[in-house]
Coordinates of C-alpha atoms and ligand atoms in Angstrom, one line a residue:
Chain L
X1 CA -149.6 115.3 -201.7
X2 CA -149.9 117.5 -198.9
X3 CA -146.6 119.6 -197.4
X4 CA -145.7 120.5 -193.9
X5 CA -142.9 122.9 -195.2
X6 CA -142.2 124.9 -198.5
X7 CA -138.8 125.7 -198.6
X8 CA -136.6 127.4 -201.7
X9 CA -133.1 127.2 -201.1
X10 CA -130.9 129.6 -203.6
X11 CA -128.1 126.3 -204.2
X12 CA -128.0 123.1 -205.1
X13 CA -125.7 122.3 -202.4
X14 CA -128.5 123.6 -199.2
X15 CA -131.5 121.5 -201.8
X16 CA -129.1 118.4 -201.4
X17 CA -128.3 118.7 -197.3
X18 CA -132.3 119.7 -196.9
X19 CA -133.4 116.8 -198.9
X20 CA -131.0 114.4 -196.9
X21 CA -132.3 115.7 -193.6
X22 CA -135.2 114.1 -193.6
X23 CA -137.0 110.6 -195.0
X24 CA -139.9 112.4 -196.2
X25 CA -138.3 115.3 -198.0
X26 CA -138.5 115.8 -201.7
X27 CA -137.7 117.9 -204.4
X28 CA -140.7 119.5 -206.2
X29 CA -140.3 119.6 -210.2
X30 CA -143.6 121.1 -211.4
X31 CA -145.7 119.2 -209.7
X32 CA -148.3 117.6 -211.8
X33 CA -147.2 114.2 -211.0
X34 CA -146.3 114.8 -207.2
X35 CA -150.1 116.7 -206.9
X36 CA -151.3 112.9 -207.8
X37 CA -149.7 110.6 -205.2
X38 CA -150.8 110.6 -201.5
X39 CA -147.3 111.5 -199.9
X40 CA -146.9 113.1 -197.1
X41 CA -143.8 115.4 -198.2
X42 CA -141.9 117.2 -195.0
X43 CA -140.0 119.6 -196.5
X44 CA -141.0 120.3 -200.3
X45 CA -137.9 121.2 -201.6
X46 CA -138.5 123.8 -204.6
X47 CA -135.6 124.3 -207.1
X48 CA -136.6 126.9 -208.7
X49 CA -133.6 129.7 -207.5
X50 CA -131.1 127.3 -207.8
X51 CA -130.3 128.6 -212.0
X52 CA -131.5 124.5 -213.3
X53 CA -133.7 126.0 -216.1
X54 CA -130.9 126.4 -219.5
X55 CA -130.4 124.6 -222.7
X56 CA -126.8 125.2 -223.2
X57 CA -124.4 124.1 -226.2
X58 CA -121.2 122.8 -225.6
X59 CA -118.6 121.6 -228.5
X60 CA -119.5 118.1 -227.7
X61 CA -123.0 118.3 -226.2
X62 CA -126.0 119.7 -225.4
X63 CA -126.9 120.2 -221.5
X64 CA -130.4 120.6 -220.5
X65 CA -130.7 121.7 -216.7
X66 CA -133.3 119.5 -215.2
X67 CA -135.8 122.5 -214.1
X68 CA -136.0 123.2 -217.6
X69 CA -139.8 122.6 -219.1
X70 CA -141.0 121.0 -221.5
X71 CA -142.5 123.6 -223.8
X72 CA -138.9 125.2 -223.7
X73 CA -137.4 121.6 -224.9
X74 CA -140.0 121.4 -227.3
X75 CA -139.1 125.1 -228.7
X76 CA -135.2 125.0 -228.4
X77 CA -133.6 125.5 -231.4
X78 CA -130.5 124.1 -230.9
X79 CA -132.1 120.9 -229.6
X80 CA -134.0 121.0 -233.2
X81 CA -130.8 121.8 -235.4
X82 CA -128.7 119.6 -233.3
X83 CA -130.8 116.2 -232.5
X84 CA -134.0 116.7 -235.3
X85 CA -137.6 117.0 -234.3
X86 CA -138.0 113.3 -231.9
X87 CA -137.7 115.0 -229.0
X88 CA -140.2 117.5 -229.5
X89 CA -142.4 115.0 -231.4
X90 CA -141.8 112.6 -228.2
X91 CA -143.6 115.5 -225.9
X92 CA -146.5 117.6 -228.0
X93 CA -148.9 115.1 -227.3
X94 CA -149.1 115.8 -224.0
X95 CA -152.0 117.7 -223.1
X96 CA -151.4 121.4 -223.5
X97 CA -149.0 123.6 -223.8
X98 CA -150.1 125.4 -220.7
X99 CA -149.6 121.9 -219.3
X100 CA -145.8 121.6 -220.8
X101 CA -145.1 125.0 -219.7
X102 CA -145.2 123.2 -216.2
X103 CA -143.5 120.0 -216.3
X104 CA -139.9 120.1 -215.9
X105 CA -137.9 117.6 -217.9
X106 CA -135.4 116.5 -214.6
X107 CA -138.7 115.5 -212.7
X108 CA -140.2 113.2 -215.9
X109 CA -136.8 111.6 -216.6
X110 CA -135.8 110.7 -212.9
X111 CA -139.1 109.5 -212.1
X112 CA -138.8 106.6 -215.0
X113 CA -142.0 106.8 -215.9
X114 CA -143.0 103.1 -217.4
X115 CA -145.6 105.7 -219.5
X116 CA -143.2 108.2 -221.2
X117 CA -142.5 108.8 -224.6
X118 CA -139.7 110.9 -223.8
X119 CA -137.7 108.6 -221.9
X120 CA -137.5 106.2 -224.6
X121 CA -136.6 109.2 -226.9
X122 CA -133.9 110.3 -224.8
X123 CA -132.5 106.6 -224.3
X124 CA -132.0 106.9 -228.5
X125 CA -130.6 109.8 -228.1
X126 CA -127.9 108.0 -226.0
X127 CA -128.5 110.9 -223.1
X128 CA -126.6 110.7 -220.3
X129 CA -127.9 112.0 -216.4
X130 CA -125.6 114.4 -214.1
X131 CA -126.7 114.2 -210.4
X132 CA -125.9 116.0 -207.6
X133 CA -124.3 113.6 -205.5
X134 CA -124.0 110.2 -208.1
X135 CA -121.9 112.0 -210.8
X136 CA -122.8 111.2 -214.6
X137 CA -124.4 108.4 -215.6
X138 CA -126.1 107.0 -219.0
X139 CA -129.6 106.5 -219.0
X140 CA -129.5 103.6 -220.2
X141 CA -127.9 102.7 -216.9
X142 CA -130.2 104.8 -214.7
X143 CA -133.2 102.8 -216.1
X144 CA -131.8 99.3 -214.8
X145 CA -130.9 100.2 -211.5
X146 CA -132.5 98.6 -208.9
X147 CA -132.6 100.6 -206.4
X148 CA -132.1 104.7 -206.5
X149 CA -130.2 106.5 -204.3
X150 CA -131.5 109.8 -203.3
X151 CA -130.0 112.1 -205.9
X152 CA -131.2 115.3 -207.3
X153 CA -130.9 115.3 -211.3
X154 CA -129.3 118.4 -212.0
X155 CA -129.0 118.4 -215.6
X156 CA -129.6 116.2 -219.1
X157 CA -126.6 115.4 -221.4
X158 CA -127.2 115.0 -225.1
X159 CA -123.9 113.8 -226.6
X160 CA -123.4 115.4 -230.3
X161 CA -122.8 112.4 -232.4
X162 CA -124.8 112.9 -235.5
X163 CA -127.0 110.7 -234.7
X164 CA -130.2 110.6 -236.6
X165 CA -133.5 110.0 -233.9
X166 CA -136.8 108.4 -235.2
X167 CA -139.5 108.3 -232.2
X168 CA -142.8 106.3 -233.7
X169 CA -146.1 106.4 -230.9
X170 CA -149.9 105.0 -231.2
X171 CA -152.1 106.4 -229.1
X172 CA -155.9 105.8 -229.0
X173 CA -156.7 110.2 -229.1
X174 CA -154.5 112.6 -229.4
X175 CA -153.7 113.4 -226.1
X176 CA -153.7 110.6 -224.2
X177 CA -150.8 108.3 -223.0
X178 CA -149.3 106.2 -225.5
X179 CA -150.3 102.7 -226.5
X180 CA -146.8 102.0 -227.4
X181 CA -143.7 103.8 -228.1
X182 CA -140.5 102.7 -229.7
X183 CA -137.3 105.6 -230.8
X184 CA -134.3 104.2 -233.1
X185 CA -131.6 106.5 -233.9
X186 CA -128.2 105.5 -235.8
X187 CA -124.9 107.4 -236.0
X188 CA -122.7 105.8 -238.6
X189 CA -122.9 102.2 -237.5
X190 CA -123.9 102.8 -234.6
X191 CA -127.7 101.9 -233.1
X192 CA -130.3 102.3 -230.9
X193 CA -133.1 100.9 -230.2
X194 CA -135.6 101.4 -227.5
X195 CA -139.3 100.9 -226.3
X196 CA -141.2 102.3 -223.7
X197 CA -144.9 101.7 -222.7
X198 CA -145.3 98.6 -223.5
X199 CA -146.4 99.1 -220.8
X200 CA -143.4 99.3 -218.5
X201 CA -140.2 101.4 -217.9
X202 CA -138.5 101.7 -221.1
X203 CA -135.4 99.9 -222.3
X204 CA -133.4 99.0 -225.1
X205 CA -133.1 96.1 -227.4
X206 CA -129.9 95.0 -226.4
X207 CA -129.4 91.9 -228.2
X208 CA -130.6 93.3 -231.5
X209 CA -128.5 96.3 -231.6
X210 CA -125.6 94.1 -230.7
X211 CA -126.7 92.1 -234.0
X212 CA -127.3 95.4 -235.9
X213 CA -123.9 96.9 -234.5
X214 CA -122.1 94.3 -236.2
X215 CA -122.4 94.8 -239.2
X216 CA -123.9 96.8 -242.0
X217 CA -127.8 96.6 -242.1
X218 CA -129.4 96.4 -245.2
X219 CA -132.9 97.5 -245.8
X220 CA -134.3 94.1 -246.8
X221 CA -133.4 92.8 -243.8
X222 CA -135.8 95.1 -241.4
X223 CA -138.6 93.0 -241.6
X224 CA -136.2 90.1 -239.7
X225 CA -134.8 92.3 -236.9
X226 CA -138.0 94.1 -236.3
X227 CA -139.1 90.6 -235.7
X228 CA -136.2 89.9 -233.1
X229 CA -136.6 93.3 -231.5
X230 CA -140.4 92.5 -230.9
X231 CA -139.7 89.3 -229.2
X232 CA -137.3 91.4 -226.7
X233 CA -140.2 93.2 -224.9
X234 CA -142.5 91.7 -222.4
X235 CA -145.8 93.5 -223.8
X236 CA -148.5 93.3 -221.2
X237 CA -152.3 94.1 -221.9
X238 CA -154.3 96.8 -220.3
X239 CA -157.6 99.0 -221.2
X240 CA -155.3 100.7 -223.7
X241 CA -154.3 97.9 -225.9
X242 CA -153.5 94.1 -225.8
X243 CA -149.9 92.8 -225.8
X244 CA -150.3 91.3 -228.9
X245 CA -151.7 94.7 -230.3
X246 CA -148.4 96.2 -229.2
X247 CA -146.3 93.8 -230.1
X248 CA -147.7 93.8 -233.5
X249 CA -147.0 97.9 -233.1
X250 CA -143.9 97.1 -232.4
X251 CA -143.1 94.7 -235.3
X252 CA -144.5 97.9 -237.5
X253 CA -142.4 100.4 -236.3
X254 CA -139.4 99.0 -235.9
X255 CA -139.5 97.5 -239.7
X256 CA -140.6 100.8 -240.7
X257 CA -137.3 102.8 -238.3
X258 CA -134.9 100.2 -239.6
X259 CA -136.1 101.3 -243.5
X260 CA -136.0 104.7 -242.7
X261 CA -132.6 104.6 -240.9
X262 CA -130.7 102.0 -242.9
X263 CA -131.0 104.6 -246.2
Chain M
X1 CA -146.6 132.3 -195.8
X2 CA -146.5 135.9 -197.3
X3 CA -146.0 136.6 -201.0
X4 CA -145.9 138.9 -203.4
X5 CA -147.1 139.0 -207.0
X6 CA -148.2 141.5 -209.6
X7 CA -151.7 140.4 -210.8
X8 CA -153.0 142.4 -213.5
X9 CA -150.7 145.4 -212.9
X10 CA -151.2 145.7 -209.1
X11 CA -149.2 144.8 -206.3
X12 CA -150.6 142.8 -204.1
X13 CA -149.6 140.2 -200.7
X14 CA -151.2 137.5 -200.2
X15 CA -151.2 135.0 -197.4
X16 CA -151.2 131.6 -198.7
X17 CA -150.8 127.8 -197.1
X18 CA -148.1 125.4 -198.7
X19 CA -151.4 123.1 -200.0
X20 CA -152.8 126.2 -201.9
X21 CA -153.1 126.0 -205.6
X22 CA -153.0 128.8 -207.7
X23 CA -156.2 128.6 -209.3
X24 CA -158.2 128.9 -205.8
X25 CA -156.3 131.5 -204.8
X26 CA -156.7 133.9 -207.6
X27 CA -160.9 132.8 -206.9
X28 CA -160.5 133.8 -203.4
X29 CA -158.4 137.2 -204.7
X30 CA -161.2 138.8 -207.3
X31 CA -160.3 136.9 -209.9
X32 CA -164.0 135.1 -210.7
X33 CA -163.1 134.3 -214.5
X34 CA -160.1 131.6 -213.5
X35 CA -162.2 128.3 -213.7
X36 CA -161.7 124.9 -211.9
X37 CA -162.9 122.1 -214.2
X38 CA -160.7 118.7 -214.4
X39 CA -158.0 120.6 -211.4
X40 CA -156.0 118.4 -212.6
X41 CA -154.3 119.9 -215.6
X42 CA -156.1 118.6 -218.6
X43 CA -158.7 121.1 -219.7
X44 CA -157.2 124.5 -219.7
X45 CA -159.8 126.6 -218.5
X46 CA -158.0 127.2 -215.5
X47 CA -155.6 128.8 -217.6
X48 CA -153.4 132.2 -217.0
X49 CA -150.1 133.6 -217.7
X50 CA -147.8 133.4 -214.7
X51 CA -144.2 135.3 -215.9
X52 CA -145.9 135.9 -219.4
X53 CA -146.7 132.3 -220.0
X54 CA -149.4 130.4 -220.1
X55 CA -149.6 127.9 -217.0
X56 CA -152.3 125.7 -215.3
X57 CA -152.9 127.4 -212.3
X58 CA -154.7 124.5 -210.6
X59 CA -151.5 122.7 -210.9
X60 CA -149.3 125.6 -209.5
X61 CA -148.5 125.7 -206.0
X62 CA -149.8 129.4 -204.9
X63 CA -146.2 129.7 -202.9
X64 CA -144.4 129.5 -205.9
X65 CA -146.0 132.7 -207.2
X66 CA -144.4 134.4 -204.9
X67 CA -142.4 137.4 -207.1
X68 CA -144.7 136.7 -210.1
X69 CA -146.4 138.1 -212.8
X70 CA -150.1 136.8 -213.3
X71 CA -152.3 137.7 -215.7
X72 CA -155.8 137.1 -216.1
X73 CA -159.0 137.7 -218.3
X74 CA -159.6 140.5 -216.0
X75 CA -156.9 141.9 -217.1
X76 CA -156.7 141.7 -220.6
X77 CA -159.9 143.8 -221.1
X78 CA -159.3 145.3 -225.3
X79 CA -157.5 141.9 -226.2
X80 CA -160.4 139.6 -224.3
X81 CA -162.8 142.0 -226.2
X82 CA -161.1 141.6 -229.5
X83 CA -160.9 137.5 -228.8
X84 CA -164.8 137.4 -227.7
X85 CA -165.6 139.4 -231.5
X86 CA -164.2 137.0 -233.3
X87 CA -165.8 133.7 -231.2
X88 CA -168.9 135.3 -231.6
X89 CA -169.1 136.6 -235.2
X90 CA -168.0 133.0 -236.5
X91 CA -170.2 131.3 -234.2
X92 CA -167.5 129.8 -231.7
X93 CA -169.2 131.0 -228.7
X94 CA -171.0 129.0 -226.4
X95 CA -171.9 128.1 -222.6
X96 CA -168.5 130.6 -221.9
X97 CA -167.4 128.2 -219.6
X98 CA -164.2 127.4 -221.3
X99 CA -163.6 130.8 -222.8
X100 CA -161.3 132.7 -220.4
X101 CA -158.9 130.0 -220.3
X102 CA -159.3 130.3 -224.0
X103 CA -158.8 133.9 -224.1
X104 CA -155.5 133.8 -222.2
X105 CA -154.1 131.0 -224.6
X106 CA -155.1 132.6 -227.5
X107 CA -153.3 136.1 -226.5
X108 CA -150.4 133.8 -224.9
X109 CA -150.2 132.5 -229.0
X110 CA -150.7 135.6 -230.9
X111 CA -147.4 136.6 -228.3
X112 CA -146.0 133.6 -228.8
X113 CA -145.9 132.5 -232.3
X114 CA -145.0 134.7 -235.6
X115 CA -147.2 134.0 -238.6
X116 CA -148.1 130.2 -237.5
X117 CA -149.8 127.7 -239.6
X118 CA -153.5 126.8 -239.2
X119 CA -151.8 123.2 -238.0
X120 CA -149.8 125.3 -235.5
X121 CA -152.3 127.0 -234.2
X122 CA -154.6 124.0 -234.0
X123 CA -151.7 122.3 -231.2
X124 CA -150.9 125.4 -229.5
X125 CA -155.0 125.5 -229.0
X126 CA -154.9 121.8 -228.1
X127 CA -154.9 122.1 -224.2
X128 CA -157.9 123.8 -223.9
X129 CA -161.3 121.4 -223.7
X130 CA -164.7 123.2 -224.6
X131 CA -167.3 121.0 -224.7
X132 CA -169.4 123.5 -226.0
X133 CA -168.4 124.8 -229.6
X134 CA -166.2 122.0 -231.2
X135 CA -163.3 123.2 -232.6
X136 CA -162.9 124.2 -236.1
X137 CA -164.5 127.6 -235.5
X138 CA -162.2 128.1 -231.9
X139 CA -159.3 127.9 -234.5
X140 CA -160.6 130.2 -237.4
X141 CA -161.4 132.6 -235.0
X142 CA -157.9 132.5 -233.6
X143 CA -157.0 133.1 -237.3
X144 CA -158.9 136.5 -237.6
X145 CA -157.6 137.7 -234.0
X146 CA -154.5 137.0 -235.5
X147 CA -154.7 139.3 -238.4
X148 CA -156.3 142.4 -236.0
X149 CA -153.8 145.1 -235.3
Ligands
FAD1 C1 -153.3 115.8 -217.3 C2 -151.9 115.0 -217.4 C3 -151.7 114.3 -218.5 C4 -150.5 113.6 -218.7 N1 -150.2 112.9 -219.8 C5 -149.0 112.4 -220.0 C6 -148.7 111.7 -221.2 O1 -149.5 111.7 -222.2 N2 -147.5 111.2 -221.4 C7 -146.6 111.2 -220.4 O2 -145.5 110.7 -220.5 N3 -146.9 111.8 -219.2 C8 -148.1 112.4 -219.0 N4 -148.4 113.0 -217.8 C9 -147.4 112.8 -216.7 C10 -146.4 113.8 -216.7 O3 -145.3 113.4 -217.6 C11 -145.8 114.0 -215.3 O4 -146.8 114.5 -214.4 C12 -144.6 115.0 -215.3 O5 -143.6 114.5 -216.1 C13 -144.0 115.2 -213.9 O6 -143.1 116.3 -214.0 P1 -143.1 117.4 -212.9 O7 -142.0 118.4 -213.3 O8 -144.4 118.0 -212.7 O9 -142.6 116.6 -211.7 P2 -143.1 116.5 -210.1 O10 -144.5 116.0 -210.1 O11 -142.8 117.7 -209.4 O12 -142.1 115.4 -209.6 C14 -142.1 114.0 -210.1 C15 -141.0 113.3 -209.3 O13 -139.7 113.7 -209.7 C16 -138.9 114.1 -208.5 N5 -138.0 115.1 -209.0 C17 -138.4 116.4 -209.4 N6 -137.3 117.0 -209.8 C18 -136.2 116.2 -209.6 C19 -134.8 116.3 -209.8 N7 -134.2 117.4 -210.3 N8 -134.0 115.3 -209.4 C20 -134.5 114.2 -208.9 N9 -135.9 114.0 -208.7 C21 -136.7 115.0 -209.0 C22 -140.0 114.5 -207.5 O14 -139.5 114.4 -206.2 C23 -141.1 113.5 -207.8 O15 -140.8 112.3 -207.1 C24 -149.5 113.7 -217.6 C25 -149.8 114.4 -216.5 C26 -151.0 115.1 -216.4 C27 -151.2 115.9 -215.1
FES2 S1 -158.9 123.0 -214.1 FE1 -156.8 123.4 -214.5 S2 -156.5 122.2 -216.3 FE2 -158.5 121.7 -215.8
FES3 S1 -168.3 127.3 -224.6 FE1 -169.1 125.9 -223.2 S2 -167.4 124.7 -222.6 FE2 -166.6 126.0 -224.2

């Protein structure tokens, strides 16, 4: 990237009208994704002052505020005793935690990275997105629209619904991007099912959990769904795996999520 | 643009471009130990604490430092020392190519984390490439640093 302009406005409000002015205006998150691209950024629109980096409890909720990092996700207690360990599991792979300490958790999850682990997670997790200007939405909705408005992601909802999160990855060392991710969680009868680099933007598997919302799901049947939930996903091949290596993945973990879940 | 930080104790303004990362500027400001490998976020040795935690600094934008903290080897002289003991006696030093960014991230831990677990200290150690010593040692020496007053 290369910036004309730095600027670090104090509200979200000035961050908004600054990023409007101009087609070439962004917001800056930590930067280790923007560093990467060749864009030509007008004003780089820092939001650092503008009090985005909390983990705050609410009776029904937790709210992460978007300029929050990863390393403080990963370490949050509440998030732990609240949710279980899938988040954090869904982001220590990556790279360091001088690296973590860096990327801010708005940034990954409005970019929709077709690569993240965490995005899948958070899709489980049934999180919903507050933006600046769009209001709340769920995730799950964010991840099918077609085209984004410019919004800036202020802050990550994590409804408190008892849900328990499972969050399975392969990768081919222990650092590097996934091979294939899938996350499951259940809340009563309630689930979720979702994949993510396979590779592509994540999603969920609608028509399964529509089976699996139903009705009970008995553990003797996870071998069939998993089945069903694998013929969802488009897999596509690259230098990281094959598509039928990942779907074969996904076949795995899902049987082994339902079995774990269904108890 | 003018900022200001604190590096190593001192107060100091620097002038700095938008495009400036953090790494090259601390180079270009005395600060020989910070080293560029990957500059791109995956290797560590670049490593130093910005706000007392341990950051990248070639993936920092130098502007943003404006108001910080930074500290570097240079500036953890008795804890680099007591590190540097403990690489050496159990045979984890090597090149030394690696090993300020280690430093830092090994003082950032012993900060960081109370009483951790080999396996903890194995991931917290994890962003940090040497191509050098292998591992195992890196970690056991971390161990014994751990246990010095
Ligand atoms: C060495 C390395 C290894 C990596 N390995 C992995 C890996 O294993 N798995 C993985 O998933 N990812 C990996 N990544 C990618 C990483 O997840 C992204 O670089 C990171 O999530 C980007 O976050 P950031 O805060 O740095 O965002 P930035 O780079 O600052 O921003 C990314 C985008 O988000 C926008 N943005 C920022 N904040 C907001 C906001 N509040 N509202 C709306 N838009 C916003 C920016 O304008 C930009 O378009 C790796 C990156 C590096 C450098
Ligand atoms: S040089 Fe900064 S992480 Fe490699
Ligand atoms: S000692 Fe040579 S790279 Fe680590």
């Amino acid at each position: 990237m290369q910036i004309r302009e730095y600027v670090k406005p104090d509200t979200l409000e000035e961050a908004y009208a600054l990023l409007m002015k101009g087609k070439a205006n962004r917001i800056l998150g930590g930067c280790t994704f923007l560093k990467r691209t060749n864009l030509k950024i007008g004003t780089a629109i820092d939001l650092a002052a503008c009090g985005l980096d909390y983990i705050r409890e609410m009776d029904t909720e937790v709210a992460v505020g978007a300029y929050t990092s990863l390393r403080t996700v990963e370490t949050s207690e509440v998030i732990l005793r609240e949710f279980g360990p899938a988040l954090r599991e869904s982001m220590e792979h990556l790279i360091g935690v001088q690296l973590r300490n860096a990327i801010t958790i708005g940034a990954h999850a409005a970019s929709r990275f077709g690569f993240s682990d965490i995005i899948p997670t958070l899709l489980a997790m049934n999180a919903k997105l507050r933006f600046y200007r769009g209001g709340v939405k769920t995730l799950r909705d964010y991840m099918e629209e077609e085209r984004l408005e410019k919004d800036i992601l202020v802050e990550i909802l994590l409804p408190k619904e008892g849900r328990r999160t499972v969050v399975q990855m392969a990768r081919l060392s222990y650092s590097d991007y996934s091979v294939f991710c899938l996350a499951m969680s259940r809340a009563g009868g309630n689930w979720i099912v979702s994949a993510g680099a396979f590779p592509g933007r994540a999603k969920l598997a609608e028509r399964t959990m529509a089976v699996m919302n139903g009705g009970p799901v008995a553990r003797e049947e996870a071998a069939t769904l998993a089945e069903n939930i694998a013929a969802e996903y488009r897999f596509g091949s690259n230098y990281r795996g094959s598509a039928e290596y990942r779907r074969e993945l996904c076949r795995v973990f899902a049987r082994r999520g339902i079995e774990e879940l269904a108890q | 643009m003018k900022i200001q930080v604190t590096l190593n104790g001192k107060k100091q303004e620097w002038d700095v471009t938008p495009n400036e990362y953090l790494a090259d500027t601390l180079r270009a400001h005395g600060c020989p130990s910070v080293k560029i490998s990957c500059g791109d976020g995956a290797c560590g040795t670049c490593t130093v604490l910005l706000n007392g935690k341990p950051m990248v600094s070639c993936e920092v934008l130098s502007v943003r430092a404006d108001g910080a903290e930074i500290v570097t080897v240079e500036g953890l002289e008795e804890e680099a020392d007591k590190i540097v003991d403990c690489l050496t006696r159990l045979g984890g030093e090597g090149c030394g190519w690696c090993a300020p960014g280690f430093v830092v991230l090994a003082y950032a831990l012993k900060r960081e984390l109370h009483n951790p677990t080999y396996d903890e200290v194995k991931a917290y150690l994890n962003g940090n490439l040497c191509r050098c010593t292998g591992y195992i040692v890196r970690i056991e020496a971390v161990l014994e640093y751990l246990q010095m007053p």
